[in-house]
Short mmCIF file of N, CA and C in Angstrom, two decimals:
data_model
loop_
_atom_site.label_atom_id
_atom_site.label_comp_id
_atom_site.label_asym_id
_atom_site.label_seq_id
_atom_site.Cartn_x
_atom_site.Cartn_y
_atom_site.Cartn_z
N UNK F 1 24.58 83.71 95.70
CA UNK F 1 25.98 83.63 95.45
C UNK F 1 26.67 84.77 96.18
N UNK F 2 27.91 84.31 96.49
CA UNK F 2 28.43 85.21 97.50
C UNK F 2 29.60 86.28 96.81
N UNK F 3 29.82 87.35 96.63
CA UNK F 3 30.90 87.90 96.07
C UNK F 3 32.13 87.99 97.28
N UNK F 4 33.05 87.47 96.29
CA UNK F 4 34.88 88.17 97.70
C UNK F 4 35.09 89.23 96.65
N UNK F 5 35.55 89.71 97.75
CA UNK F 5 36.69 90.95 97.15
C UNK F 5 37.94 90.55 96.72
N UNK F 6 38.82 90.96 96.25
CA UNK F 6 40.29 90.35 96.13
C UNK F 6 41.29 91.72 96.02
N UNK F 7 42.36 92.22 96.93
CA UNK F 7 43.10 93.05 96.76
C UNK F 7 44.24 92.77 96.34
N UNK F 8 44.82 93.33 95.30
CA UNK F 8 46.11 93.20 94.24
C UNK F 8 47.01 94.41 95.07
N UNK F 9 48.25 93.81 95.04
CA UNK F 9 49.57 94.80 95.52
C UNK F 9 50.18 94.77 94.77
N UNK F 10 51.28 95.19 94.34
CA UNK F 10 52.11 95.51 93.34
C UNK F 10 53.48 95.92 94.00
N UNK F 11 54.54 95.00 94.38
CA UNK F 11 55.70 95.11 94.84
C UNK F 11 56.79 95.45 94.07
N UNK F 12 57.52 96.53 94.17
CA UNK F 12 58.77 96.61 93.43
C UNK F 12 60.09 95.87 93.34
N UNK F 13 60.56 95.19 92.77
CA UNK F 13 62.02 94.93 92.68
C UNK F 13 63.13 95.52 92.13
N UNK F 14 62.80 96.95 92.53
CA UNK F 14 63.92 98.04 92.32
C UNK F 14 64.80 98.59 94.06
N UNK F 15 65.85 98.47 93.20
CA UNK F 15 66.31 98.84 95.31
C UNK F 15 66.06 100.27 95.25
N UNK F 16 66.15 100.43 96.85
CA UNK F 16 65.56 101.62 97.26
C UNK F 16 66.22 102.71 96.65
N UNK F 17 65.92 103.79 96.14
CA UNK F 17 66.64 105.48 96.04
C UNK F 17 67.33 106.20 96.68
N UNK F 18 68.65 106.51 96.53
CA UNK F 18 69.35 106.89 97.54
C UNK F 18 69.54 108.02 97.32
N UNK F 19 69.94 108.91 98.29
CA UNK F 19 70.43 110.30 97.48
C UNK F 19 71.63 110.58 96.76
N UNK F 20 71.51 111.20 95.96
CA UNK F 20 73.51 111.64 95.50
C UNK F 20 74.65 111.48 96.41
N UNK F 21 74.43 112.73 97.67
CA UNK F 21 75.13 112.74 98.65
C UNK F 21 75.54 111.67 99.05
N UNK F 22 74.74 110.38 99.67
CA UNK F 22 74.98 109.41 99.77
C UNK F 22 75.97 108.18 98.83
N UNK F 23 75.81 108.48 97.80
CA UNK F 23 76.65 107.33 96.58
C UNK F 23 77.71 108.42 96.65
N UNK F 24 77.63 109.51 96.58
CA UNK F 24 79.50 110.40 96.58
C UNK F 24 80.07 109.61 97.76
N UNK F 25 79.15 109.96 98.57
CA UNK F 25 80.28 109.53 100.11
C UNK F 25 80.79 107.94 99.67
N UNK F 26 79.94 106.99 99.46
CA UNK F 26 79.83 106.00 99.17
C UNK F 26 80.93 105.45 98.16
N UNK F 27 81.20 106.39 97.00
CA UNK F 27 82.36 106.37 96.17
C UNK F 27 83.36 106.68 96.45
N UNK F 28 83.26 108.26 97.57
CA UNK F 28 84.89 108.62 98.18
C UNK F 28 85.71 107.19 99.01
N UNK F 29 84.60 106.84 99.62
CA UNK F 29 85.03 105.79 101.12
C UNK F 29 85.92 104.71 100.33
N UNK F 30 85.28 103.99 98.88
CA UNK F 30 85.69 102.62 97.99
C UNK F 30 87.00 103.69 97.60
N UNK F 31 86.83 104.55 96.52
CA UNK F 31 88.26 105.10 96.67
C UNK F 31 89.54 104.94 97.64
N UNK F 32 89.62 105.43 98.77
CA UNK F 32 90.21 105.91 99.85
C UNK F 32 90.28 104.63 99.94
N UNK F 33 89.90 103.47 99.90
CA UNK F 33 89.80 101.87 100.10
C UNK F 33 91.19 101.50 99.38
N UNK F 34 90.56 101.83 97.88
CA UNK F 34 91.61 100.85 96.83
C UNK F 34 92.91 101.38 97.10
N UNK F 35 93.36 103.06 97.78
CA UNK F 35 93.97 103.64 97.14
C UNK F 35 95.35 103.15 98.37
N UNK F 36 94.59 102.76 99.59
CA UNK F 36 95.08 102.30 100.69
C UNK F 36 95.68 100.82 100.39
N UNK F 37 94.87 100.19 100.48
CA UNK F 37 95.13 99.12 99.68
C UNK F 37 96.38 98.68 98.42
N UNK F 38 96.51 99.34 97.61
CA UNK F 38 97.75 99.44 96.71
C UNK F 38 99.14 100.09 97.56
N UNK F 39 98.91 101.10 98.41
CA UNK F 39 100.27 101.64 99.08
C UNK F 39 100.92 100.44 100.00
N UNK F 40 99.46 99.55 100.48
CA UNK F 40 99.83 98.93 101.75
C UNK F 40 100.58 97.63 100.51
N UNK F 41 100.13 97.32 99.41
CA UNK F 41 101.01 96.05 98.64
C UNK F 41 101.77 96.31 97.71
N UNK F 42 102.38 97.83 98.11
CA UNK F 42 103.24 98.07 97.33
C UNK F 42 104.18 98.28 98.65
N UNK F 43 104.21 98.61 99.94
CA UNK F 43 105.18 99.12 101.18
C UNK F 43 106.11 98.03 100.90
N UNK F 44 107.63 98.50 101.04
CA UNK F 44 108.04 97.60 101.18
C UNK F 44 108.40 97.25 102.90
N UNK F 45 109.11 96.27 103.34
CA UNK F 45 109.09 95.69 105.08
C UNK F 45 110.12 96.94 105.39
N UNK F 46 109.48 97.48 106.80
CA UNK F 46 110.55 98.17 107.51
C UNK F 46 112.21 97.75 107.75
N UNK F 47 112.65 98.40 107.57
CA UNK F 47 114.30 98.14 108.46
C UNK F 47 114.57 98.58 109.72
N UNK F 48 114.96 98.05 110.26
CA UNK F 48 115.59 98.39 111.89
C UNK F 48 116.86 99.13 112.19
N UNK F 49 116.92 100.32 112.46
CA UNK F 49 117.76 101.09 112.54
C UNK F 49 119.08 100.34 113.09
N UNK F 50 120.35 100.44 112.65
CA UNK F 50 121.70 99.95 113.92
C UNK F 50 122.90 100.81 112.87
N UNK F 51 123.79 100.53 113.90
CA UNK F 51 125.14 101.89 113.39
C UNK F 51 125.36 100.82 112.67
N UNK F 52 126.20 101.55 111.38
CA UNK F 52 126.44 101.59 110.36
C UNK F 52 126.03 101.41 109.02
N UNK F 53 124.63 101.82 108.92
CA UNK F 53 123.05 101.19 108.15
C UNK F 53 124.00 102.06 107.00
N UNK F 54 124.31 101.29 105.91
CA UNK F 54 124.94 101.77 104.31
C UNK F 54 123.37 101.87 103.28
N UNK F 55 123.39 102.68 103.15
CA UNK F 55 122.34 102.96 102.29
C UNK F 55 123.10 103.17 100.69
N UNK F 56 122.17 102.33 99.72
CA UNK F 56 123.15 102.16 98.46
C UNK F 56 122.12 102.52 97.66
N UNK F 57 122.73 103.11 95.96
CA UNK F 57 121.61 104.12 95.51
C UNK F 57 120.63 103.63 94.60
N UNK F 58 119.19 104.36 94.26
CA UNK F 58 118.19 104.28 93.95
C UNK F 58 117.66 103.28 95.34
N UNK F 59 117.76 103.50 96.22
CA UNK F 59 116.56 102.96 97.34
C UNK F 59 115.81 103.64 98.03
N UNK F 60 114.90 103.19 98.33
CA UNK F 60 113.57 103.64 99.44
C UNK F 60 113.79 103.05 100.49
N UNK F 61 113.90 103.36 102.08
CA UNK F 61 114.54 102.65 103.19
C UNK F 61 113.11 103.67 104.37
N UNK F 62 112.08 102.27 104.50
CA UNK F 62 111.24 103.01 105.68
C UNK F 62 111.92 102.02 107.02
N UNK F 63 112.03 103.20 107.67
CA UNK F 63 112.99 102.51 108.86
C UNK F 63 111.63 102.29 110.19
N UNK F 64 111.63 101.27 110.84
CA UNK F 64 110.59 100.73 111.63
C UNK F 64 110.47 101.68 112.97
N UNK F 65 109.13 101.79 113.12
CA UNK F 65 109.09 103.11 114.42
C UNK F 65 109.03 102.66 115.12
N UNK F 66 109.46 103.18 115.95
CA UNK F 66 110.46 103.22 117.61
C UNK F 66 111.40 104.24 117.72
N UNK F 67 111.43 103.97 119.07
CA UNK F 67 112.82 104.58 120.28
C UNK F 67 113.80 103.65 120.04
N UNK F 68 115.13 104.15 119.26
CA UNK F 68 116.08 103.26 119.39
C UNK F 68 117.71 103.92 119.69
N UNK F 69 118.10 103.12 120.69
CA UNK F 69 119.50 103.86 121.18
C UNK F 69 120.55 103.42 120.71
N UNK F 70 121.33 103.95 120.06
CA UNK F 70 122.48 103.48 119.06
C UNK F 70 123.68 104.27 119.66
N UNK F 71 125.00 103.53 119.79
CA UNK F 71 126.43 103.86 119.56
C UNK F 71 126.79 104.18 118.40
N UNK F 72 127.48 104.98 118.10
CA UNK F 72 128.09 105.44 116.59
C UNK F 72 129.77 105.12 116.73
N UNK F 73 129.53 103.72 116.76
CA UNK F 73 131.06 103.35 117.06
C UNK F 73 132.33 103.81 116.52
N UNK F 74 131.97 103.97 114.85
CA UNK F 74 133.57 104.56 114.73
C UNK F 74 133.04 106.06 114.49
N UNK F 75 132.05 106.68 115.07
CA UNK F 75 132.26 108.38 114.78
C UNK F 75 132.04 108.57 113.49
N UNK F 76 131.31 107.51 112.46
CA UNK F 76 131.67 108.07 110.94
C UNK F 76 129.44 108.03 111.09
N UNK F 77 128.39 108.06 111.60
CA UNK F 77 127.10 108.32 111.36
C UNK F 77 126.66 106.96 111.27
N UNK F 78 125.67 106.93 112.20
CA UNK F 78 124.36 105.66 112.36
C UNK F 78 124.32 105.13 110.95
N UNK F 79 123.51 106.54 110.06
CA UNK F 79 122.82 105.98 108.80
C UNK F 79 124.17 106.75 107.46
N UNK F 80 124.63 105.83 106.57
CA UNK F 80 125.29 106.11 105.99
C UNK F 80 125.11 106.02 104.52
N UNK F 81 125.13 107.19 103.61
CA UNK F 81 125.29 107.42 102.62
C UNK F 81 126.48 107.67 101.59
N UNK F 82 127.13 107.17 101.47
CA UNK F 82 128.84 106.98 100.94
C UNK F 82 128.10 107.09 99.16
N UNK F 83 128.94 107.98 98.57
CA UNK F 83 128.81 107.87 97.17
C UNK F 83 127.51 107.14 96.11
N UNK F 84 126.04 107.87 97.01
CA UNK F 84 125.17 107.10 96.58
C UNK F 84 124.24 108.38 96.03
N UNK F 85 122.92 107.56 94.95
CA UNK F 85 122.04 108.80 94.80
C UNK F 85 120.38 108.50 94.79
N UNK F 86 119.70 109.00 94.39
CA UNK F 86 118.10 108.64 95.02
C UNK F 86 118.23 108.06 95.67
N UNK F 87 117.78 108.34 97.37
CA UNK F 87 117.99 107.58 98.12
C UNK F 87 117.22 108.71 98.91
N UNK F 88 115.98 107.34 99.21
CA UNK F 88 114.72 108.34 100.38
C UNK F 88 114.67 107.01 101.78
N UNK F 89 114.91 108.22 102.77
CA UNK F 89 114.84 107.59 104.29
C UNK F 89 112.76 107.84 104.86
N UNK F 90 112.47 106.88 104.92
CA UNK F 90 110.96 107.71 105.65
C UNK F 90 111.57 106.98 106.49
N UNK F 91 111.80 108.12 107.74
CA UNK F 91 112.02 107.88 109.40
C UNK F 91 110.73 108.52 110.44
N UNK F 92 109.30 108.12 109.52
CA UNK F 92 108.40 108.43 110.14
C UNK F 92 107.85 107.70 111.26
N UNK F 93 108.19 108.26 112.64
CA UNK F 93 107.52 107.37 114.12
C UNK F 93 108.88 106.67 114.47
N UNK F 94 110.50 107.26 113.85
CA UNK F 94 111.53 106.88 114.73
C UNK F 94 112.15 108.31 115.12
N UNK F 95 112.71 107.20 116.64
CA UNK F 95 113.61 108.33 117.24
C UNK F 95 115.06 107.64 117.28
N UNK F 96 116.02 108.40 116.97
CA UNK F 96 117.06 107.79 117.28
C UNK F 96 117.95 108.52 118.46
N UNK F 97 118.40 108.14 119.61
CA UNK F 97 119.24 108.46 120.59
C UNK F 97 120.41 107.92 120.77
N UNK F 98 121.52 108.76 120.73
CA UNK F 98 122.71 108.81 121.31
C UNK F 98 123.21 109.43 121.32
N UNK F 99 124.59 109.85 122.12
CA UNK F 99 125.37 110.45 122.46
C UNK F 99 125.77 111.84 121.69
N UNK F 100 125.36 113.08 121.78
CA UNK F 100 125.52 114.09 121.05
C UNK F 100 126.99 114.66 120.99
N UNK F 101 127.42 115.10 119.46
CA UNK F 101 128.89 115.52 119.32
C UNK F 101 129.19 116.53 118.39
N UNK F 102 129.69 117.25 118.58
CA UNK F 102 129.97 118.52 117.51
C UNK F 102 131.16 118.48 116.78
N UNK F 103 131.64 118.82 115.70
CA UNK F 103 132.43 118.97 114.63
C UNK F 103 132.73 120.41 114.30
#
């Protein structure tokens, strides 16, 4: 009679071990994810700069970036604030050009 041998393995179904370092980074990155994520579906749509932009109160006004060349036709300011209050301009990545004038 003949003897076999028979070799037994023993496979894990645990995932691999990672280091700490690794799951921090791993947690900062999903953070920095969601946190992006909520600003970007909370932004509201840019506005396009033109003379006589009335800004009226309690608004947030992100004005769309660019180079933009404006007339200030009647001399009274591009962006206008008349008797208003909270009221935030992000004019981040605009330029506005025209005609310079002193008072």
């Amino acid at each position: 009679m003949e003897s076999t041998s028979m070799t037994i393995t023993q496979t894990s179904s645990c995932p691999p071990v990672r280091s700490f370092a690794a799951l921090l980074s791993n947690l900062f990155i999903a953070a920095v994810l969601i946190t992006c994520a909520r600003a970007t579906a909370a932004a509201q749509p840019c506005v396009t700069p033109v003379d006589d932009l009335l800004l009226t109160s309690n608004t947030t006004v992100s004005l769309c970036p660019g180079a933009y060349t404006l007339t200030d036709t009647l001399w009274d300011g591009i962006l206008r604030v008349d008797n208003a209050h909270d009221v935030t301009i992000d004019g981040a990545g605009v330029q506005l050009i025209g005609p310079a004038r002193m008072r």
